[in-house]
Coordinates of C-alpha atoms and ligand atoms in Angstrom, one line a residue:
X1 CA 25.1 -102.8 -57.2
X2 CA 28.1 -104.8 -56.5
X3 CA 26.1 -108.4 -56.2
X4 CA 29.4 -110.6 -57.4
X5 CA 31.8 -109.9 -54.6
X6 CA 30.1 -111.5 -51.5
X7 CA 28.1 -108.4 -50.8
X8 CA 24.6 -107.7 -49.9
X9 CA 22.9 -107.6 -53.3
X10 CA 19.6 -105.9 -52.8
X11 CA 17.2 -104.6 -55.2
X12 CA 16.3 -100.5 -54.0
X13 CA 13.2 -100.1 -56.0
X14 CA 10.9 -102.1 -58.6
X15 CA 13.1 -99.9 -61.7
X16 CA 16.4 -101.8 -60.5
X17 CA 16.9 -105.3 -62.2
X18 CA 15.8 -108.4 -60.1
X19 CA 18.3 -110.5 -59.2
X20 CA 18.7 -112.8 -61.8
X21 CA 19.2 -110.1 -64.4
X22 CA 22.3 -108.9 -62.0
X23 CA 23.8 -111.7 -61.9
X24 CA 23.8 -112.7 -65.3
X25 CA 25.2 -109.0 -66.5
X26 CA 27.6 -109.6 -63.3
X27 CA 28.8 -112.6 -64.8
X28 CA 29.4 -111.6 -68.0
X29 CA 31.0 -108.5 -66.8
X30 CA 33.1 -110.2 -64.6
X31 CA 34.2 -112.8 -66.4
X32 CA 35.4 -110.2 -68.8
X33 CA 37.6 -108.7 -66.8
X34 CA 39.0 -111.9 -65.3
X35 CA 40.2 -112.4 -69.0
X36 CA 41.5 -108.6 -69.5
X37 CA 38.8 -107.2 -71.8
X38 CA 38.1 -104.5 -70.1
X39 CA 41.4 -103.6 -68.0
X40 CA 42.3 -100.0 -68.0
X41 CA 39.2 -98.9 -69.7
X42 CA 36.9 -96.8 -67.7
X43 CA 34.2 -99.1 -67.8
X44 CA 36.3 -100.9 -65.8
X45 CA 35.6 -98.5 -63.2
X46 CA 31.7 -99.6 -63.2
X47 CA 32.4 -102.8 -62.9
X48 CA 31.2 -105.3 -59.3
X49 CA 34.0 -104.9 -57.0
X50 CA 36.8 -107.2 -56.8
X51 CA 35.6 -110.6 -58.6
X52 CA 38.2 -112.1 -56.2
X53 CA 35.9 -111.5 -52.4
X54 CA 32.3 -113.5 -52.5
X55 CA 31.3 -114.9 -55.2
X56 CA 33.8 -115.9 -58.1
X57 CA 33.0 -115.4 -61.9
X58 CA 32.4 -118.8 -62.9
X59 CA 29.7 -119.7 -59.7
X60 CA 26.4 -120.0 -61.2
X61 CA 23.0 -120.3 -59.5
X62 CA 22.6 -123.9 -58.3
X63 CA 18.9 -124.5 -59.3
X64 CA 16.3 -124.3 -57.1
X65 CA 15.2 -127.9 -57.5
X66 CA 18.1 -129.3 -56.3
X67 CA 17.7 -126.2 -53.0
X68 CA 14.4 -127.9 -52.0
X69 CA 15.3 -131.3 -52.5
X70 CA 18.6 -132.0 -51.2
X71 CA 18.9 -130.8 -47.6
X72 CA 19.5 -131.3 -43.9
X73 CA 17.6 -131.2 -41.7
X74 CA 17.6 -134.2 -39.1
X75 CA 14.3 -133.1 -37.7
X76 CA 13.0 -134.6 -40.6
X77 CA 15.0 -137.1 -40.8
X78 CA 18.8 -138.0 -41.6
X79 CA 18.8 -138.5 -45.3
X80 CA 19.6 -135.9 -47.9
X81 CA 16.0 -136.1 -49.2
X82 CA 14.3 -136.5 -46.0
X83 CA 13.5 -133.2 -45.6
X84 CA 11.6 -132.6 -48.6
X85 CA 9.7 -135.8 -47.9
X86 CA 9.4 -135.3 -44.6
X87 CA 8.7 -131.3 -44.0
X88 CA 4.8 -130.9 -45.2
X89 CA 4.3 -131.9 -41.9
X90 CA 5.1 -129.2 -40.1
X91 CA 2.7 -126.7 -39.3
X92 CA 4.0 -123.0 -39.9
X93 CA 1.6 -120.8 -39.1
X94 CA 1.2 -119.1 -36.2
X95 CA 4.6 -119.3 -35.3
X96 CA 5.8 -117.5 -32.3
X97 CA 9.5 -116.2 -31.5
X98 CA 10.3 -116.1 -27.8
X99 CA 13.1 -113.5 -27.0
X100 CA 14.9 -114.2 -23.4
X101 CA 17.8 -113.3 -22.1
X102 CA 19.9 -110.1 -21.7
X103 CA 17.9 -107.5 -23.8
X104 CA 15.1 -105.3 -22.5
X105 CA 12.8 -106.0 -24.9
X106 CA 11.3 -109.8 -23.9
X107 CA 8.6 -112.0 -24.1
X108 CA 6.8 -114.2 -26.6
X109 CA 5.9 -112.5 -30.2
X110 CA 4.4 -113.1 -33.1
X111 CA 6.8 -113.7 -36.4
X112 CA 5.4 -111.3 -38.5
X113 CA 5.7 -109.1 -35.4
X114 CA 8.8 -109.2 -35.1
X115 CA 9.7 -109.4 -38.6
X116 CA 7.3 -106.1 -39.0
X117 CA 9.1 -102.9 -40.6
X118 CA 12.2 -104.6 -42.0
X119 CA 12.3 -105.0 -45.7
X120 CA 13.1 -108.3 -47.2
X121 CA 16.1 -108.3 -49.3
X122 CA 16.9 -110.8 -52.5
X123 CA 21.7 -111.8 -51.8
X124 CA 23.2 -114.4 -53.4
X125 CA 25.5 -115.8 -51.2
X126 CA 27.3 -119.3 -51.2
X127 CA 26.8 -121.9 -48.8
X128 CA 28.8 -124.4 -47.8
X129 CA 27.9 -127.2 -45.8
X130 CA 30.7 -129.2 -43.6
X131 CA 30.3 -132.3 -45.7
X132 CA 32.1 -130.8 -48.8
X133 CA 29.4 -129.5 -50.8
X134 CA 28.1 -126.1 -51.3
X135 CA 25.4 -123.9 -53.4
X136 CA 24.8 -120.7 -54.7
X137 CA 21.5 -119.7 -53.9
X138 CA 19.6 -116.7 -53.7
X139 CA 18.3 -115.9 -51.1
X140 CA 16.1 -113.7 -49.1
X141 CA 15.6 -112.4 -45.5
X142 CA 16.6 -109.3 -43.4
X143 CA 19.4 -108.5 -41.6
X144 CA 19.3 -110.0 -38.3
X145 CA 21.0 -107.2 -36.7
X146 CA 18.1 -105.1 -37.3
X147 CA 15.5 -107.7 -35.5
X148 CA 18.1 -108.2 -33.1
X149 CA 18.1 -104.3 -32.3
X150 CA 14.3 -104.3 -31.7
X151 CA 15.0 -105.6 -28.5
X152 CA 17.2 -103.4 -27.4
X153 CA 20.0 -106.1 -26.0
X154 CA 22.0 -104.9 -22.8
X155 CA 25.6 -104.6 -22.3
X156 CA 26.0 -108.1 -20.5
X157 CA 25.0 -109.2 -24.5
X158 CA 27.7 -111.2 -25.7
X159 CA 26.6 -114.0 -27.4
X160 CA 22.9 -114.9 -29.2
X161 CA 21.2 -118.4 -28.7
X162 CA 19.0 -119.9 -31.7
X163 CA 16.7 -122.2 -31.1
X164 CA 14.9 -124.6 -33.0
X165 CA 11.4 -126.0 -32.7
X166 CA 10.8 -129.1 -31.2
X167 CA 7.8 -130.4 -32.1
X168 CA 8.0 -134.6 -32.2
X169 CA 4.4 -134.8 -33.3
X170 CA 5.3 -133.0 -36.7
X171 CA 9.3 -133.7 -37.1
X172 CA 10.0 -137.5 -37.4
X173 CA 13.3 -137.1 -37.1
X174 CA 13.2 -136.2 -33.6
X175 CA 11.3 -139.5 -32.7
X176 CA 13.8 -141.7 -34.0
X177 CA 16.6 -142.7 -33.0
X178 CA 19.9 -142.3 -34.8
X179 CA 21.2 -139.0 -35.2
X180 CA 22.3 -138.2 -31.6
X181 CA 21.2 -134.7 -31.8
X182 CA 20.4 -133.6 -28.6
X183 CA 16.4 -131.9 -29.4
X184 CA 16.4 -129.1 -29.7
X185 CA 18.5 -128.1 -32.1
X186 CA 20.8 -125.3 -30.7
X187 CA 23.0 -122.9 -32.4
X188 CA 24.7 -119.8 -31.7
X189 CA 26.7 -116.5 -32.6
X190 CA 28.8 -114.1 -30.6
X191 CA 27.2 -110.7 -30.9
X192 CA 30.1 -109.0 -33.2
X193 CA 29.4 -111.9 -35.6
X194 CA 25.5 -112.0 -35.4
X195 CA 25.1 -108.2 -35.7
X196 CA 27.1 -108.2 -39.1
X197 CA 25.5 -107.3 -42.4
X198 CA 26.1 -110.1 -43.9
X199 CA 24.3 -112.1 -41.5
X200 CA 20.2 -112.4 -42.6
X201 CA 17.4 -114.6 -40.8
X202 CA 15.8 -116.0 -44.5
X203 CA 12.4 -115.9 -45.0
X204 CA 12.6 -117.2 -49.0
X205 CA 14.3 -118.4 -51.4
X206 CA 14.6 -118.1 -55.3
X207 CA 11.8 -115.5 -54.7
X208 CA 9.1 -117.4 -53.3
X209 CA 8.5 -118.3 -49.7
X210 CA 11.1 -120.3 -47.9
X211 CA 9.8 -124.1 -48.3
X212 CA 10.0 -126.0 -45.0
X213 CA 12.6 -128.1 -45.7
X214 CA 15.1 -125.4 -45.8
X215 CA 14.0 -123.9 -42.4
X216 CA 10.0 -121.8 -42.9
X217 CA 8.8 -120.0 -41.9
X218 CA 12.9 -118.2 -41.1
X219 CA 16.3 -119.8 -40.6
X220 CA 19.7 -118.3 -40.1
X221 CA 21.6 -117.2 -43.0
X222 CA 25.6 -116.8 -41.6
X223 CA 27.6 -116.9 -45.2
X224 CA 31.1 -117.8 -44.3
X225 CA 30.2 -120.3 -41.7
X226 CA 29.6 -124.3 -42.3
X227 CA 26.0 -124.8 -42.9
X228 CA 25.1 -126.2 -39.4
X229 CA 25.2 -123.0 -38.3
X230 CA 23.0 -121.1 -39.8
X231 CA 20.0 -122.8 -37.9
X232 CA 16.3 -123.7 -39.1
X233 CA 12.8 -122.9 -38.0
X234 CA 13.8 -120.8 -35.3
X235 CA 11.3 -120.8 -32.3
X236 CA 13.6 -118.6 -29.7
X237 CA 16.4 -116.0 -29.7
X238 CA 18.2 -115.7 -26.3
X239 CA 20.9 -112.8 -25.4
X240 CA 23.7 -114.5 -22.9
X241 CA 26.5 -113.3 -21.3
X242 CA 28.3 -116.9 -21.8
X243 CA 29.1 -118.8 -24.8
X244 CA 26.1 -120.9 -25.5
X245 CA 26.1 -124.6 -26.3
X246 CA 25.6 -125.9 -29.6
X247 CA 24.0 -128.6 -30.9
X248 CA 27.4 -130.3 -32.9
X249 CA 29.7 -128.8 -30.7
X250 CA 28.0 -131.0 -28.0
X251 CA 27.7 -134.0 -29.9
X252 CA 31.2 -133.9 -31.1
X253 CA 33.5 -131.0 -30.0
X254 CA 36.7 -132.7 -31.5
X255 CA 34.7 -132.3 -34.8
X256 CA 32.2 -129.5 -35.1
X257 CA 33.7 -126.1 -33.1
X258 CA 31.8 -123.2 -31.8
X259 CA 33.2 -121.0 -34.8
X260 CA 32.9 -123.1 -37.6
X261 CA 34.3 -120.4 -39.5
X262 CA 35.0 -122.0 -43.4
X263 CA 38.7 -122.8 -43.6
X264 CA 40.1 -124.7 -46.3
X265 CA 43.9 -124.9 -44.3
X266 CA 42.0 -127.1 -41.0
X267 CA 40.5 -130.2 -41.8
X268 CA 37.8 -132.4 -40.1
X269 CA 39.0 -135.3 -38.4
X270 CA 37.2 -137.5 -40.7
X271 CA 38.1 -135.3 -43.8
X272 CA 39.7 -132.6 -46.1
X273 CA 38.4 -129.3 -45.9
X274 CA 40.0 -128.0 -48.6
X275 CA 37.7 -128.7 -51.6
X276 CA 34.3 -128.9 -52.4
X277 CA 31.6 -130.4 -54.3
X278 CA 29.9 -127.6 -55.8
X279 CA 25.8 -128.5 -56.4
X280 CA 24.9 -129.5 -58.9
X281 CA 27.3 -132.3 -58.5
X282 CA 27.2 -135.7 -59.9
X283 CA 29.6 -139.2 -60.0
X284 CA 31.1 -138.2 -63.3
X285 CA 30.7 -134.6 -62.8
X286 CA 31.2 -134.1 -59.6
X287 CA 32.6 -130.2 -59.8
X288 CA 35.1 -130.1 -57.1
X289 CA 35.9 -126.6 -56.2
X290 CA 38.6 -125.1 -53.9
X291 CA 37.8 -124.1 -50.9
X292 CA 37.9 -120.4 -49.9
X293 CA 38.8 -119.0 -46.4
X294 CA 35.9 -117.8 -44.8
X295 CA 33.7 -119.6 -47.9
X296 CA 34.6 -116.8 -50.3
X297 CA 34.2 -114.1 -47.3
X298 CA 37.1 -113.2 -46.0
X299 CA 37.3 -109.5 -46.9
X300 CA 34.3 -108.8 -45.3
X301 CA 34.9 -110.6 -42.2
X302 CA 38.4 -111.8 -41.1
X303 CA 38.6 -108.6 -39.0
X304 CA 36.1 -110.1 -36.4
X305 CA 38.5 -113.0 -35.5
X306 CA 41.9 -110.8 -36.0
X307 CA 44.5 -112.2 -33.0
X308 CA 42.8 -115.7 -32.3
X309 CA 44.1 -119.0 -33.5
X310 CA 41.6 -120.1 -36.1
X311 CA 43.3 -123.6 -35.9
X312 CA 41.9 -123.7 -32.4
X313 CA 39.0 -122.1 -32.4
X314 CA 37.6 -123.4 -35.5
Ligands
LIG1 N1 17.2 -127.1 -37.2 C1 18.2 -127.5 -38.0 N2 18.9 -126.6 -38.7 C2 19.9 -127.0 -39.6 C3 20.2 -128.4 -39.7 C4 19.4 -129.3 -39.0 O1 19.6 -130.5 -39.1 N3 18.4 -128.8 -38.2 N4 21.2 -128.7 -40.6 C5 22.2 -127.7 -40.9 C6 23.1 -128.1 -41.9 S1 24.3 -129.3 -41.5 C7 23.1 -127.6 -43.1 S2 24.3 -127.9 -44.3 C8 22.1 -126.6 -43.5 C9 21.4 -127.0 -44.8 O2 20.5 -126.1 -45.2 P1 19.7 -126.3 -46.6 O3 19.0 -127.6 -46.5 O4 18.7 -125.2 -46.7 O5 20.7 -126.3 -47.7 O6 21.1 -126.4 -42.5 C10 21.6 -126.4 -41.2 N5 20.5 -126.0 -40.3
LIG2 MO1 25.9 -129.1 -43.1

């Protein structure tokens, strides 16, 4: 179990400890060690890997109150609590997942279909949203590069589509006017980033069912990317050859790149990058954080972008 450092925490069988019992032994452990306790034992030995990677010794959980209540989601609407207003609208079930593109498994399936045989894991990750503040939230899903594998994607593979649902009838936000989101919403991943283990499509959070204003009945989960990547309520998956359009990117490609990899050293136009509020977060305590590379990440994944200019592709 090495659930501190930014890796997949997953629980093997029902004798392990769930996930909040990890984390609070992880914390204690780990905050030991930041302060020398246990250097040059061997307990040290036993110890999460590096407290440095992933998460850091003094992240807590952010509760899951403030998870289901302070969001975005601009289908539902463009304020911050929108979304949980909004999102009991939305009609979840069935839901279908089309798969297109260059794989040779395609068509239109069924979610639990495609879901079917993968088991649901409970990982902590943080999450950091472009606008400065960020969480630490369990969550849980499945890897995506094990649904992605079901259907069997071709060589010509070199980038994945996400698509959201459009559905006007049941998402306000896409019958009014204001947030110049072109419907629907479109996000995407090239294949070396979307097949890595890191990477889960979320299916619940906090261990219950994901609630609709965070993305039901499954969302994209991408770690050490700004938040608007990691798509909600995803309707269709599509295999291309080219580099897809995005949603942001499109709207404003000065401002929100194709990468969007977390990067504390490159800010937005219209901001720093290089702290954070963390949530819970609040006028007189708003818990500014710094920034990490790669949102904490970096040892897992700075290899994928090793010889490009991150300043340029960000
Ligand atoms: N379909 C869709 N997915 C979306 C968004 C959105 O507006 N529509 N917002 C993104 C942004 S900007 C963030 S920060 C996260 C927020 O996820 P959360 O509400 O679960 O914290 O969702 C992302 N996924
Ligand atoms: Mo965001």
């Amino acid at each position: 179990m090495r659930p501190l450092n930014g890796r997949p925490l997953i629980r093997k069988s029902a004798t392990e400890p769930r996930w909040y019992e990890i984390t609070l032994e992880s914390l204690v452990l780990s905050r030991r060690r930041m302060t020398g306790m246990l250097a040059g034992t061997a307990a040290a030995a036993m110890l999460p890997g590096s407290a440095a990677a992933g998460l850091q010794s003094d992240d807590t959980l952010t509760p899951e109150g403030l998870v289901t209540a302070y969001n975005n989601f601009y289908e539902f609407g463009l304020d911050k609590t929108d979304p949980a207003e909004n999102a009991h609208q939305l009609t979840t079930s069935p839901w279908t997942v089309e798969i297109a593109g260059e794989a040779k498994k395609t068509g239109t399936f069924s979610i639990e279909d495609v879901l079917k045989g993968i088991a649901v894991e409970e990982r902590i990750y943080r999450f950091r949203c472009v606008e400065a503040w960020s969480m630490v939230v369990p969550w849980m899903g499945v890897p995506l590069a094990k649904v992605l594998a079901k259907f069997e994607p071709t060589g010509n593979a070199k980038y994945v589509e996400f698509t959201t649902l459009k559905r006007p009838k049941e998402m306000p936000g896409q019958r009014a006017f204001g947030a110049g989101i072109e419907w629907p919403y479109v996000e995407g991943l090239r294949m070396d980033e979307a097949m890595h283990p890191l990477v889960i499509m979320v299916t619940g959070l906090y261990g219950k069912p994901l609630p609709k204003q965070n993305g039901a009945p499954w969302r994209l989960m991408v770690p050490w990317k700004y938040g608007f990547k990691s798509g909600k309520s995803i309707v269709k998956i599509r295999f291309t050859e080219r580099q897809p359009r995005t949603s942001w990117n499109v709207l404003a490609p000065n401002e929100y790149g194709f990468f969007a990899n977390v990067n504390p050293a490159v800010d937005h136009p219209r901001w720093s990058q290089a702290r954070e509020r963390r949530l819970p977060s609040t006028l007189f305590a708003p818990n500014w954080r710094e920034t990490l590379p790669f949102n904490g990440y970096a040892d897992e994944v700075a290899s994928l972008y090793s010889g490009m200019d991150l300043r340029r592709f960000y």
